[in-house]
Protein backbone atom coordinates (compact mmCIF):
# COMPACT_ATOMS: atom_id res chain seq x y z
CA MET A 1 18.40 -0.54 -40.31
CA ILE A 2 22.06 0.11 -39.31
CA LYS A 3 22.05 3.17 -41.49
CA LYS A 4 18.81 4.43 -39.67
CA ILE A 5 20.12 3.87 -36.18
CA MET A 6 23.42 5.47 -37.13
CA LEU A 7 21.50 8.48 -38.67
CA LEU A 8 19.30 8.87 -35.44
CA LEU A 9 22.53 8.81 -33.44
CA CYS A 10 24.21 11.47 -35.57
CA PHE A 11 21.28 13.57 -35.17
CA ALA A 12 21.07 13.20 -31.47
CA PHE A 13 24.58 14.08 -31.29
CA PHE A 14 24.30 17.12 -33.39
CA THR A 15 21.29 18.26 -31.55
CA ILE A 16 23.07 17.63 -28.02
CA SER A 17 26.26 19.32 -29.33
CA CYS A 18 24.30 22.41 -30.50
CA LYS A 19 23.50 23.79 -27.08
CA LYS A 20 24.81 27.19 -26.74
CA ASP A 21 28.35 27.30 -24.78
CA CYS A 22 27.59 30.43 -22.61
CA TYR A 23 27.66 31.57 -18.77
CA THR A 24 25.10 34.06 -17.26
CA ALA A 25 26.89 35.42 -14.29
CA PRO A 26 24.87 36.93 -11.53
CA GLU A 27 24.30 40.60 -11.44
CA LYS A 28 27.09 42.50 -9.61
CA VAL A 29 26.31 43.17 -5.87
CA VAL A 30 27.32 46.95 -5.15
CA PHE A 31 27.02 48.58 -1.49
CA GLU A 32 27.24 52.13 -0.59
CA PHE A 33 28.16 53.01 3.07
CA VAL A 34 26.48 56.23 4.30
CA ASN A 35 25.76 57.96 7.49
CA SER A 36 22.31 59.37 8.32
CA ALA A 37 23.01 62.71 6.48
CA GLY A 38 23.69 60.72 3.14
CA GLU A 39 27.59 61.25 3.37
CA ASN A 40 29.61 58.32 1.97
CA LEU A 41 31.68 56.99 4.64
CA ILE A 42 34.60 55.75 2.56
CA GLU A 43 34.77 59.00 0.71
CA ASN A 44 34.77 61.34 3.95
CA GLY A 45 37.40 58.69 5.69
CA ASN A 46 35.00 57.77 8.37
CA MET A 47 35.44 54.03 7.40
CA THR A 48 38.86 53.05 6.18
CA THR A 49 38.61 49.15 7.15
CA TYR A 50 35.79 46.81 6.31
CA SER A 51 35.30 43.07 5.55
CA ILE A 52 32.40 40.96 4.59
CA MET A 53 32.69 37.34 5.43
CA ARG A 54 30.39 34.20 3.91
CA LYS A 55 29.23 31.85 6.37
CA THR A 56 30.60 28.35 5.90
CA GLY A 57 28.78 24.83 6.77
CA GLN A 58 30.82 24.42 9.94
CA GLY A 59 29.84 28.04 11.27
CA GLY A 60 32.90 29.74 10.60
CA TYR A 61 33.44 32.38 7.81
CA THR A 62 35.66 32.96 4.72
CA SER A 63 36.62 36.38 3.44
CA VAL A 64 34.65 37.75 0.35
CA GLU A 65 36.87 39.37 -2.32
CA LEU A 66 35.89 43.29 -2.53
CA THR A 67 36.71 46.12 -4.73
CA GLU A 68 36.07 49.71 -4.21
CA THR A 69 34.80 51.74 -7.12
CA GLU A 70 35.86 55.29 -8.10
CA ASP A 71 32.79 56.52 -6.53
CA HIS A 72 33.68 55.06 -3.20
CA LYS A 73 31.21 52.16 -3.45
CA VAL A 74 32.17 48.53 -3.01
CA VAL A 75 31.53 45.71 -5.17
CA LEU A 76 31.29 42.26 -3.79
CA LYS A 77 33.24 39.56 -6.07
CA ASN A 78 31.92 35.99 -6.81
CA VAL A 79 28.56 36.27 -4.59
CA GLY A 80 25.59 34.66 -6.03
CA THR A 81 27.07 31.89 -7.98
CA PHE A 82 24.98 29.27 -6.31
CA ASN A 83 21.51 28.01 -6.01
CA GLY A 84 20.04 28.75 -2.57
CA ILE A 85 20.76 31.05 0.30
CA GLN A 86 23.89 32.11 1.55
CA GLU A 87 24.55 33.97 4.82
CA TYR A 88 27.30 37.10 5.01
CA ARG A 89 28.43 39.37 7.75
CA PHE A 90 29.87 42.71 7.31
CA THR A 91 32.32 44.08 9.90
CA SER A 92 33.47 47.76 10.33
CA ALA A 93 34.24 48.73 14.10
CA PRO A 94 31.92 49.37 15.52
CA ASN A 95 29.25 48.32 13.03
CA ILE A 96 28.37 44.59 12.32
CA PHE A 97 25.31 43.53 10.27
CA PHE A 98 24.30 40.52 8.67
CA PHE A 99 22.77 39.79 5.32
CA SER A 100 21.74 36.78 3.09
CA ILE A 101 21.73 36.41 -0.75
CA LYS A 102 19.12 34.23 -2.27
CA SER A 103 20.27 32.92 -6.09
CA SER A 104 18.73 30.33 -8.53
CA ASP A 105 19.84 28.93 -11.71
CA VAL A 106 18.93 31.27 -14.69
CA MET A 107 16.07 30.24 -17.11
CA THR A 108 17.80 30.65 -20.34
CA ASP A 109 19.95 28.35 -22.78
CA CYS A 110 22.76 29.33 -20.78
CA ASP A 111 24.17 27.88 -17.79
CA GLY A 112 24.48 30.28 -14.75
CA TYR A 113 22.99 31.92 -11.88
CA GLN A 114 20.60 34.92 -10.69
CA ILE A 115 20.28 36.83 -7.69
CA ASP A 116 16.57 36.74 -6.45
CA GLU A 117 16.99 38.71 -3.44
CA ILE A 118 19.39 40.38 -0.88
CA ASN A 119 17.96 40.56 2.94
CA PHE A 120 19.55 42.66 5.28
CA GLN A 121 19.16 42.51 9.25
CA ASN A 122 19.69 45.07 11.99
CA VAL A 123 20.56 47.67 9.12
CA LEU A 124 18.59 50.39 7.25
CA ALA A 125 19.41 49.39 3.42
CA THR A 126 17.58 50.52 0.22
CA LYS A 127 17.91 49.55 -3.23
CA GLU A 128 18.95 52.15 -5.41
CA ASN A 129 19.78 52.18 -9.04
CA GLY A 130 22.03 49.24 -9.42
CA TYR A 131 23.40 49.22 -5.81
CA TYR A 132 22.41 49.32 -2.35
CA LYS A 133 22.51 52.12 0.16
CA ILE A 134 23.35 51.03 3.49
CA VAL A 135 23.21 53.44 6.52
CA LEU A 136 25.71 52.98 9.32
CA ASP A 137 25.85 55.35 12.20
């Protein structure tokens, strides 16, 4: 009887420990800021300073790390790694707009998150191939 219990425990331990050790990161969030003529505002020098802030629980904000790409787009670092909705604020004088990211757990054998949708307020934004084109005038 003890051998059967030990065998069962060993089998259970083996089964549990065989779960894949992996993590699925959410897709990159990339923005391109353009004017109404379609010109990239970073490339043409009309937008030199900008920031994106994540709303915290007490009504404050904390900065989001940003990286500029060679083709003058902006990658938001470490966004979408949560389950729920997170609100953000973009600022570049004189432009301010708000957006939210809705994320959820991935439905695979790996741990991780996926971005379900991004909603923009008070700005024209279209989803392109791998990035969001945002019109600022």
